[in-house]
PDB file of C-alpha atoms in Angstrom:
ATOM      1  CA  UNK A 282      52.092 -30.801  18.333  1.00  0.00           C
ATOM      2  CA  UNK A 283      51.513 -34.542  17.447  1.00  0.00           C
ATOM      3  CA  UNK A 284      49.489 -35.603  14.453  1.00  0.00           C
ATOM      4  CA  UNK A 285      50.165 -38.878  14.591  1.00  0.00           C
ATOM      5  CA  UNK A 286      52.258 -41.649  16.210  1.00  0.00           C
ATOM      6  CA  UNK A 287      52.067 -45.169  13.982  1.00  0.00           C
ATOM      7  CA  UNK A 288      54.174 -47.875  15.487  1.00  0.00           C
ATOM      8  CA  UNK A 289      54.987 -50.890  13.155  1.00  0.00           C
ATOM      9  CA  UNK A 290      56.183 -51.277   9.599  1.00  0.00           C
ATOM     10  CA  UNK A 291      53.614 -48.531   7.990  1.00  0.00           C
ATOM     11  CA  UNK A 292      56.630 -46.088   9.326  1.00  0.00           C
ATOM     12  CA  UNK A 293      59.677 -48.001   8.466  1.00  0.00           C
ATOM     13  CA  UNK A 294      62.527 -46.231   7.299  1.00  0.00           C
ATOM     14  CA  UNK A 295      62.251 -48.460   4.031  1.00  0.00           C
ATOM     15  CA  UNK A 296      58.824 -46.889   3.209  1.00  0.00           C
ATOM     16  CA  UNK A 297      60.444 -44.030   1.437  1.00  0.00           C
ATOM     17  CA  UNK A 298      57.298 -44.262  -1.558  1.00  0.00           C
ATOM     18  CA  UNK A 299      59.969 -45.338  -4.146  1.00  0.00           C
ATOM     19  CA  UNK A 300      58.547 -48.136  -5.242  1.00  0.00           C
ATOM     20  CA  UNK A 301      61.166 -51.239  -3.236  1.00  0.00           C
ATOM     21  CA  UNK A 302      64.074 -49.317  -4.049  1.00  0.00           C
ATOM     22  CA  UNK A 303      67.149 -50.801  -2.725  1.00  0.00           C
ATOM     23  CA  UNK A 304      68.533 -48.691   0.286  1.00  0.00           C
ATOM     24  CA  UNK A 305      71.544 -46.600  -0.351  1.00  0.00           C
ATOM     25  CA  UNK A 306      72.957 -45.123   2.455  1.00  0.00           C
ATOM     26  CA  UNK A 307      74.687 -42.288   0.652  1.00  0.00           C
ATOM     27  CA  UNK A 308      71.831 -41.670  -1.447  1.00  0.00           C
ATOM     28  CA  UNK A 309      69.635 -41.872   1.293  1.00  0.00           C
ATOM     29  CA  UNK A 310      72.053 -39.182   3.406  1.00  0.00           C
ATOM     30  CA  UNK A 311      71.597 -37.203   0.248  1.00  0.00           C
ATOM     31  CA  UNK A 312      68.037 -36.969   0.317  1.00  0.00           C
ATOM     32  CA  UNK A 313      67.758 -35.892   4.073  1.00  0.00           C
ATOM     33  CA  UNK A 314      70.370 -33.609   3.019  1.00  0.00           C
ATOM     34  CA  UNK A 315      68.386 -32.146   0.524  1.00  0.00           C
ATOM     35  CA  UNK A 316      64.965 -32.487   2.460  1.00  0.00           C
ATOM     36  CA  UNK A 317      66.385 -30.347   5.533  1.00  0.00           C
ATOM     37  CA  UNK A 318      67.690 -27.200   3.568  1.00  0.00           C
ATOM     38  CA  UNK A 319      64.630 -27.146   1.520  1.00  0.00           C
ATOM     39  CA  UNK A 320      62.183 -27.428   4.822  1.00  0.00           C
ATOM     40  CA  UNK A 321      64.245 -25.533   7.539  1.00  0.00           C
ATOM     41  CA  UNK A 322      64.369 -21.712   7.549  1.00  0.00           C
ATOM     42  CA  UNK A 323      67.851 -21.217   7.875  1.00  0.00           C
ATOM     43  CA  UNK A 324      71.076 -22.416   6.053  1.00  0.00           C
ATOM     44  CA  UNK A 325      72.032 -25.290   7.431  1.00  0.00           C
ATOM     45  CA  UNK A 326      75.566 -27.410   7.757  1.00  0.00           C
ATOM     46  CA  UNK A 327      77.126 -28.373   4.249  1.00  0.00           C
ATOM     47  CA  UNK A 328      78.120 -31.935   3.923  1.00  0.00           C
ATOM     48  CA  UNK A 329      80.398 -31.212   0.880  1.00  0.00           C
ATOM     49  CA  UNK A 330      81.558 -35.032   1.636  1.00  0.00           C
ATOM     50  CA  UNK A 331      78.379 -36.631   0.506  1.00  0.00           C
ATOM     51  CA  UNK A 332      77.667 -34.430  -2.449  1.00  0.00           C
ATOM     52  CA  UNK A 333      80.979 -34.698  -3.947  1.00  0.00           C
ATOM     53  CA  UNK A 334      80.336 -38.581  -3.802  1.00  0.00           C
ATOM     54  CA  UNK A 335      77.364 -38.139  -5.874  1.00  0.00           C
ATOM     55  CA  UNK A 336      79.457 -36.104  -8.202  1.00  0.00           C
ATOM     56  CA  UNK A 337      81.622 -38.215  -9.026  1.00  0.00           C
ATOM     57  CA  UNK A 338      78.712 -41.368  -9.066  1.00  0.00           C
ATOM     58  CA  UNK A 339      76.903 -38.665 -11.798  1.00  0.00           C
ATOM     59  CA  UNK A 340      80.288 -38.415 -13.362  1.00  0.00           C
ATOM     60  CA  UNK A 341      81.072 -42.177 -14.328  1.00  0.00           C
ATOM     61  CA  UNK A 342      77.495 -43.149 -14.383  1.00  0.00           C
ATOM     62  CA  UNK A 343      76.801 -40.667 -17.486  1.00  0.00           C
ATOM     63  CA  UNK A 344      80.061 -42.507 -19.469  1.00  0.00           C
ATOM     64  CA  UNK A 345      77.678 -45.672 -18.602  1.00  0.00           C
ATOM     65  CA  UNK A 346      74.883 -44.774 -20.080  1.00  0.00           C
ATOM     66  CA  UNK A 347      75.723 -43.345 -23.594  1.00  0.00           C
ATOM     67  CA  UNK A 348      77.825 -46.908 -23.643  1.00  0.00           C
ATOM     68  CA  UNK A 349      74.457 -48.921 -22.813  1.00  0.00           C
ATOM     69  CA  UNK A 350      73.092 -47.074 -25.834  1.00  0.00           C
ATOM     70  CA  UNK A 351      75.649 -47.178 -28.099  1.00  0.00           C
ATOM     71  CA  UNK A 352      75.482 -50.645 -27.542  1.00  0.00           C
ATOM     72  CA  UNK A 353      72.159 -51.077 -27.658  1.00  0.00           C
ATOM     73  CA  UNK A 354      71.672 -49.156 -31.357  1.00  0.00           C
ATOM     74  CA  UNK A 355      74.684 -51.370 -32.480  1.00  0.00           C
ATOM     75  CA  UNK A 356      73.063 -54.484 -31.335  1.00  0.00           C
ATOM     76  CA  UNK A 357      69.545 -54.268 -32.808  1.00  0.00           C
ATOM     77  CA  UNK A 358      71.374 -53.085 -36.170  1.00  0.00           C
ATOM     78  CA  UNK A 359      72.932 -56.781 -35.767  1.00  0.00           C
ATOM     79  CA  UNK A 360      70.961 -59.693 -37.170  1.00  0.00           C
ATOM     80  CA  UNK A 361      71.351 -61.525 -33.812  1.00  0.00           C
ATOM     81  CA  UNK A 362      70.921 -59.735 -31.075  1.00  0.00           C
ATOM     82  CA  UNK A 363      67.611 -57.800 -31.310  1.00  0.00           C
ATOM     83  CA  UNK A 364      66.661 -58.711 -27.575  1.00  0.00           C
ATOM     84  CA  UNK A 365      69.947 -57.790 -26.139  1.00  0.00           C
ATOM     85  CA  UNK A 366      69.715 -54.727 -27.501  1.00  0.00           C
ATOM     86  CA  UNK A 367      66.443 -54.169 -26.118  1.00  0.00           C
ATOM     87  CA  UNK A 368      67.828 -55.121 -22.541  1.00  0.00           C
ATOM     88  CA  UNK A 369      70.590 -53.122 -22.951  1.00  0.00           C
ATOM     89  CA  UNK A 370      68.202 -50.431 -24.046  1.00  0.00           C
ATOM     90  CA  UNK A 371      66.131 -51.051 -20.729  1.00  0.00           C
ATOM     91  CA  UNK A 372      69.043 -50.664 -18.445  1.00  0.00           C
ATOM     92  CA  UNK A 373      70.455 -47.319 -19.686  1.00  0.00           C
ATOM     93  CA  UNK A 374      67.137 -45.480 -19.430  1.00  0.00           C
ATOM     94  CA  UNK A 375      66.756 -47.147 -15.548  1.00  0.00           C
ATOM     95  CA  UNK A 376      70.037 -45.801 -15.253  1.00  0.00           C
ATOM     96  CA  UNK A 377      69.360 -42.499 -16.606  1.00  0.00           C
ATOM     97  CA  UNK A 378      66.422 -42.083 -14.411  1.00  0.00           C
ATOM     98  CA  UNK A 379      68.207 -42.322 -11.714  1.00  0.00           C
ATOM     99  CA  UNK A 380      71.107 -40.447 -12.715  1.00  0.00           C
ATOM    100  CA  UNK A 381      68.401 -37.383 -13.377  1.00  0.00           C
ATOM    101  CA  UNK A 382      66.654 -38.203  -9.745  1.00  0.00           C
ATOM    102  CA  UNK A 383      69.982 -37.328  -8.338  1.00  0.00           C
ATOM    103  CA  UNK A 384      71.254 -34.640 -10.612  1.00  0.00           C
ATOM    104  CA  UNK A 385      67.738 -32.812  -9.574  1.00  0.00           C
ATOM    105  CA  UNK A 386      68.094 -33.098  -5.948  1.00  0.00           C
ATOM    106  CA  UNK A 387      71.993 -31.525  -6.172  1.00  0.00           C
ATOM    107  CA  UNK A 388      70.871 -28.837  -8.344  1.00  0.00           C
ATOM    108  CA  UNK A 389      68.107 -27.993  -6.123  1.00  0.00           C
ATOM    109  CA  UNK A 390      70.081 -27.943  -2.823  1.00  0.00           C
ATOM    110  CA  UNK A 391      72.638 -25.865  -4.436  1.00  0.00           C
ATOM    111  CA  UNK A 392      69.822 -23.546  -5.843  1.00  0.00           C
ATOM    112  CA  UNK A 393      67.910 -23.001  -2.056  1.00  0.00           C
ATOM    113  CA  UNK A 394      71.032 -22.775  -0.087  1.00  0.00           C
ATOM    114  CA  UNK A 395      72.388 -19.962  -2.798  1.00  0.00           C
ATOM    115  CA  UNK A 396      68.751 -18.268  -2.319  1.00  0.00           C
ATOM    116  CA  UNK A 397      68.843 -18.653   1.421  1.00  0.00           C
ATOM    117  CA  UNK A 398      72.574 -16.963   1.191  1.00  0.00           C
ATOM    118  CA  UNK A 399      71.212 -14.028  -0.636  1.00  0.00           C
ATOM    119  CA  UNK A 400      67.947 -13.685   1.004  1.00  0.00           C
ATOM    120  CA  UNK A 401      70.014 -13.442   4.915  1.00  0.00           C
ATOM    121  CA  UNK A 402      73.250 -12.084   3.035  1.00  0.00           C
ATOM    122  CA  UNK A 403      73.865  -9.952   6.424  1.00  0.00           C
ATOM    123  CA  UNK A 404      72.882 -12.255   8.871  1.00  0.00           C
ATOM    124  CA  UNK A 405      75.178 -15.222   7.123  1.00  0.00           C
ATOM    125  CA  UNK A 406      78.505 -13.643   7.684  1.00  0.00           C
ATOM    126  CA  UNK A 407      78.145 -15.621  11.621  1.00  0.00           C
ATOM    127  CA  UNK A 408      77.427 -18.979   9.274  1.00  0.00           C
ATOM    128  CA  UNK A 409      80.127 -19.221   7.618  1.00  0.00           C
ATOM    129  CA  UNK A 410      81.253 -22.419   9.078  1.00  0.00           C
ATOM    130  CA  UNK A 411      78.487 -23.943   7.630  1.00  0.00           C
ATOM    131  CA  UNK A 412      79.249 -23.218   3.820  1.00  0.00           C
ATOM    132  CA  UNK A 413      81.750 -24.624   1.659  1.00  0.00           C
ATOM    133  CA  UNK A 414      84.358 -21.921   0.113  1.00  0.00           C
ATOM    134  CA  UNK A 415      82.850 -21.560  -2.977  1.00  0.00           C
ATOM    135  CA  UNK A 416      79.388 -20.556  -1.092  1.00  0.00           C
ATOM    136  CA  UNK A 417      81.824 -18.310   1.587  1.00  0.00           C
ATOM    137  CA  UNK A 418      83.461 -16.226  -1.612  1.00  0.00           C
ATOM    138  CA  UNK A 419      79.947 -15.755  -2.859  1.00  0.00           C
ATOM    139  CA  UNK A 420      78.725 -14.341   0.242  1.00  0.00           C
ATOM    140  CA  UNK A 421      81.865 -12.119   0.668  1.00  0.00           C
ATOM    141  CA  UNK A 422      81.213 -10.940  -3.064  1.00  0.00           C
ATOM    142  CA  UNK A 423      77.025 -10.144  -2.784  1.00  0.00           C
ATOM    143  CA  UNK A 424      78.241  -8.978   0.408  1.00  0.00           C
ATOM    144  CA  UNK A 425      80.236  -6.138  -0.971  1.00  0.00           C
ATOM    145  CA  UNK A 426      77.405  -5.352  -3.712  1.00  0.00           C
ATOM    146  CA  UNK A 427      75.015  -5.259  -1.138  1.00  0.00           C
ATOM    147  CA  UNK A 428      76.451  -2.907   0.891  1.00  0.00           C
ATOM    148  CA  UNK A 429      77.412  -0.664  -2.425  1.00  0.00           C
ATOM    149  CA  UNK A 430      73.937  -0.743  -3.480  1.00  0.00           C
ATOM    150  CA  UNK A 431      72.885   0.662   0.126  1.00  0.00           C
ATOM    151  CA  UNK A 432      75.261   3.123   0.485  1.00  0.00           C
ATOM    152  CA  UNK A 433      74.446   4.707  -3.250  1.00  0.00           C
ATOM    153  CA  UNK A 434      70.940   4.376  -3.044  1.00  0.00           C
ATOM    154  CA  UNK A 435      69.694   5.352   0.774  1.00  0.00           C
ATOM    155  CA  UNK A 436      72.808   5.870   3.181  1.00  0.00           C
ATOM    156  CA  UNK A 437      74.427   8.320   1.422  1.00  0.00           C
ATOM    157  CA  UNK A 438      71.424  10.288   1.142  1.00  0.00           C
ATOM    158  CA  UNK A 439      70.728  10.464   4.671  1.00  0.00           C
ATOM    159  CA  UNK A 440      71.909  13.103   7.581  1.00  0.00           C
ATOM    160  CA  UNK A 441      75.525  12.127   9.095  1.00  0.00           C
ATOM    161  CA  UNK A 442      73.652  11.697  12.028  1.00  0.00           C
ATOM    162  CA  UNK A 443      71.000   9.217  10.634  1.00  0.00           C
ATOM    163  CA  UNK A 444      73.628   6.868   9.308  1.00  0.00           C
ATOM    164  CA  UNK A 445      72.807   3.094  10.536  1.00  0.00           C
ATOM    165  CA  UNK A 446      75.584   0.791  10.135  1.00  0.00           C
ATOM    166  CA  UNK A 447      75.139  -2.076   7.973  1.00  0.00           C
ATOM    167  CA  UNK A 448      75.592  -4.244  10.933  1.00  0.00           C
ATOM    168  CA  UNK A 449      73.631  -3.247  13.828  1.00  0.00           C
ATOM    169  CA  UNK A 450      70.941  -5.574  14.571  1.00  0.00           C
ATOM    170  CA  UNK A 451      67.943  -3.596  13.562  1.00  0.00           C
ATOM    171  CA  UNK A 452      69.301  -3.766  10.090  1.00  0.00           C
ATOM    172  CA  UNK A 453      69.893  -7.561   9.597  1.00  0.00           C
ATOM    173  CA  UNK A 454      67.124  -9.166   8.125  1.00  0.00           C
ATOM    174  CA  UNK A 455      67.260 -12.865  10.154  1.00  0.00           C
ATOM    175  CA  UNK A 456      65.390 -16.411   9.124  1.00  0.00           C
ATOM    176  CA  UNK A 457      62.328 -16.979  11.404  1.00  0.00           C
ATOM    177  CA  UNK A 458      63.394 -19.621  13.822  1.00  0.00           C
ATOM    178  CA  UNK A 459      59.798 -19.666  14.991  1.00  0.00           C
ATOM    179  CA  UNK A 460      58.628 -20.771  11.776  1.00  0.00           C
ATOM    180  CA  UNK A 461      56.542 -24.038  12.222  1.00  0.00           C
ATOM    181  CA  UNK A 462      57.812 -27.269  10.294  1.00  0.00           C
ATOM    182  CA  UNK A 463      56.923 -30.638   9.397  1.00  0.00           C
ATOM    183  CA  UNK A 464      58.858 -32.857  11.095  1.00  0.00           C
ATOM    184  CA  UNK A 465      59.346 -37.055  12.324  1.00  0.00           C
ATOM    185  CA  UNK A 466      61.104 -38.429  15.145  1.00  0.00           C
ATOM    186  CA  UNK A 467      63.690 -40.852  14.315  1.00  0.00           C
ATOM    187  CA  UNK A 468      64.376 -42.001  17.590  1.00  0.00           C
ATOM    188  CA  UNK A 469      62.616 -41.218  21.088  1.00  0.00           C
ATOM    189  CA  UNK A 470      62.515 -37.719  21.907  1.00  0.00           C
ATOM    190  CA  UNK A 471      61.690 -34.778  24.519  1.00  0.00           C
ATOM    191  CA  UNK A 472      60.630 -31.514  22.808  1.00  0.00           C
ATOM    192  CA  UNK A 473      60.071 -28.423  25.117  1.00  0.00           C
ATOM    193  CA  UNK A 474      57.636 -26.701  24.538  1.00  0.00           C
ATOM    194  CA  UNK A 475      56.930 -23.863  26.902  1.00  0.00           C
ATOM    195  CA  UNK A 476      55.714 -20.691  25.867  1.00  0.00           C
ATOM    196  CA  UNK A 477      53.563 -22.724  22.895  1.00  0.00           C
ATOM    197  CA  UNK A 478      49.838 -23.499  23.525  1.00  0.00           C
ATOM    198  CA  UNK A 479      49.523 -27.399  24.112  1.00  0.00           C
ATOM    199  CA  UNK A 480      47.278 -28.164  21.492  1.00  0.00           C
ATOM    200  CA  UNK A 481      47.183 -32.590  22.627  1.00  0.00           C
ATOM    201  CA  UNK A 482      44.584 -30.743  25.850  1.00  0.00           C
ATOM    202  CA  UNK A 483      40.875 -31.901  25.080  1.00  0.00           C
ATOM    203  CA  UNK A 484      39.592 -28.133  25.202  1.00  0.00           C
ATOM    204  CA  UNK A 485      36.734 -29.346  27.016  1.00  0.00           C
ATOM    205  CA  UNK A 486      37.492 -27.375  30.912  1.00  0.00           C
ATOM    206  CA  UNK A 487      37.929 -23.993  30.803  1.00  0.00           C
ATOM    207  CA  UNK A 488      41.343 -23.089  32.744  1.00  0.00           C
ATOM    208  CA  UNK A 489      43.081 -20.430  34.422  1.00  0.00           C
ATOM    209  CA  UNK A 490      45.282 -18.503  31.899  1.00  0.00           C
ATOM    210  CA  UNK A 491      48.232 -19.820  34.203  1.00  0.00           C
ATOM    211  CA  UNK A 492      47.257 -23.330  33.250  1.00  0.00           C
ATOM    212  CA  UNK A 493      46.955 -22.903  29.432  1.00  0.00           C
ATOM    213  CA  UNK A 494      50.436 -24.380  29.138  1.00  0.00           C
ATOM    214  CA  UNK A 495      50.903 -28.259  29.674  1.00  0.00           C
ATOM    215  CA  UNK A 496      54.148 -29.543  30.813  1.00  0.00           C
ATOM    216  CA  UNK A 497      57.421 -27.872  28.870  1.00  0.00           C
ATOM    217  CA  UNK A 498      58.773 -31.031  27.900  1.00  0.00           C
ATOM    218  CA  UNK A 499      56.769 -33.308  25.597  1.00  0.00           C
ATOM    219  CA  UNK A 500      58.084 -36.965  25.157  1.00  0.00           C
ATOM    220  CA  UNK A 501      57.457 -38.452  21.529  1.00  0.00           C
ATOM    221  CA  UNK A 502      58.448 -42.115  20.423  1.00  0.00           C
ATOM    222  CA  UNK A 503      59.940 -42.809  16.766  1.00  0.00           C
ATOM    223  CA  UNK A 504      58.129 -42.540  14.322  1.00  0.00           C
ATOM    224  CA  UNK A 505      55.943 -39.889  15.427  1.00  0.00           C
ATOM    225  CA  UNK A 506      54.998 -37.115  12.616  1.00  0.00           C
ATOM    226  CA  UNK A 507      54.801 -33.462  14.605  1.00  0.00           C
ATOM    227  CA  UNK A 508      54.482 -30.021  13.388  1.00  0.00           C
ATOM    228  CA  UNK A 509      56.214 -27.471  15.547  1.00  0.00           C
ATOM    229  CA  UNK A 510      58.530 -24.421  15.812  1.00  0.00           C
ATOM    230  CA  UNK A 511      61.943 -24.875  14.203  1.00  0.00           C
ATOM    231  CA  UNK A 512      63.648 -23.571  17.060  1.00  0.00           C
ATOM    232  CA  UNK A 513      62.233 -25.805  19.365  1.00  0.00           C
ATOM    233  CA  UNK A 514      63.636 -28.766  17.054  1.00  0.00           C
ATOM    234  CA  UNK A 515      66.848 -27.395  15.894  1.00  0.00           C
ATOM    235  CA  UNK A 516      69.415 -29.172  18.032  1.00  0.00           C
ATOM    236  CA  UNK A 517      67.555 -32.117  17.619  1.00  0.00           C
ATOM    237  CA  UNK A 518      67.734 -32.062  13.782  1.00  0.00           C
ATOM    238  CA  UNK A 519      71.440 -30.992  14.195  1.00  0.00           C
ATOM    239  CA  UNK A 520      72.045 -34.241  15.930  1.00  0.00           C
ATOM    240  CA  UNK A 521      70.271 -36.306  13.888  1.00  0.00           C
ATOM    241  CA  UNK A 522      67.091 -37.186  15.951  1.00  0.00           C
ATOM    242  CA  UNK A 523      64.949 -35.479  13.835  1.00  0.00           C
ATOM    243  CA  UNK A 524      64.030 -35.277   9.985  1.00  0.00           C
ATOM    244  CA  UNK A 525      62.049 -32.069   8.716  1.00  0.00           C
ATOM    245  CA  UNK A 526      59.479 -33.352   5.973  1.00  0.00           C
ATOM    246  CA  UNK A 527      57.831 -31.371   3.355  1.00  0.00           C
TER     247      UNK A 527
END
């Protein structure tokens, strides 16, 4: 469903509402990183690459910092060099905002996908090539209590033969791939959309119930803003066509 398709620089990809901040690729691979799992419904590919590098930049950066203000204190102390120290001053806390900007968005990816790991614990074993170890021992671990917890509290209670395996499909809880999200195009796409009302028909002709459906496939151009089922845009965000907004 298309809400809106601006063409020219009001959708640039420099428009981020940062206020002219210089583009950083890694940064910026970081924040659709950390835009995606937050927006999407499932727990989706780790890019331990990108975070580690953002590590490490937190890492050094901090040692930075508590030198700009060391320096700073020391220099307005000194008879001479009141304004440097103020510039110096200046600097570290720019620095340190930034520092926390990206500290927040690590934390917070690292918080969701933990939640989205507990909250599917059953349904994650199959997406395991999408964690990093220290997310796949965590799984195996709540894994184990989970299962524990069932058997002591409800299967062990129950007839021998109204025992449900932990693993049949009626008893994994799954995300909602038909969960609608907020989404852009980055480059021209084809969405299909069969089985979904077309909401872009005027309404104004009443139609046979075989007609409520407009064509499956639905071409948008980049920089168009859609909301629509996950599902239907899950490859596409997989290959990098897509961004999910919140």
């Amino acid at each position: 469903r298309k809400l809106e398709d601006e063409r020219g620089e009001t959708t640039g990809d420099d428009d981020d509402g940062e206020g002219g901040r210089i583009p950083d690729p890694d940064y910026e691979q970081l924040k659709s990183l950390w835009t995606n799992e937050i927006a999407s419904p499932e727990l989706m590919p780790n890019d331990n690459e990108i975070v580690s590098i953002h590590v490490d930049v937190l890492e050094g950066q901090e040692e930075t910092v508590d030198d700009l203000f060391q320096r700073s204190k020391q220099q307005r102390q000194s008879r001479d060099g009141g304004a440097s120290g103020e510039l110096a001053s200046l600097v570290a806390q720019i620095t340190k905002m930034d520092l926390d900007r990206t500290r927040f968005m690590l934390v917070d990816l690292a918080r969701t996908r933990m939640a989205k790991i507990e909250n599917h614990a059953l349904h994650n074993r199959t997406m395991v090539d999408r964690m990093t170890e220290e997310e796949v021992a965590y799984l195996r671990q709540y894994g184990e209590l989970l299962e524990k917890h069932y058997q002591r509290t409800v299967l062990n209670h129950m007839p021998a033969e109204g025992w449900k395996k932990l693993d049949d499909p009626e008893m994994i809880d799954s995300p909602d791939l038909e969960q609608f999200v907020f989404c852009r195009a980055l480059e021209p796409i084809e969405i299909d959309v069969s089985g979904e009302p077309n909401a872009l028909n005027d309404g104004g002709e009443e139609e046979d119930d075989d007609d409520d459906y407009g064509d499956n496939l639905q071409p948008h151009d980049a920089g168009a803003f859609l909301i629509v089922m996950y599902k239907k845009v899950r490859e596409l965000i997989a290959e990098g066509k897509v961004q999910l907004l919140m």
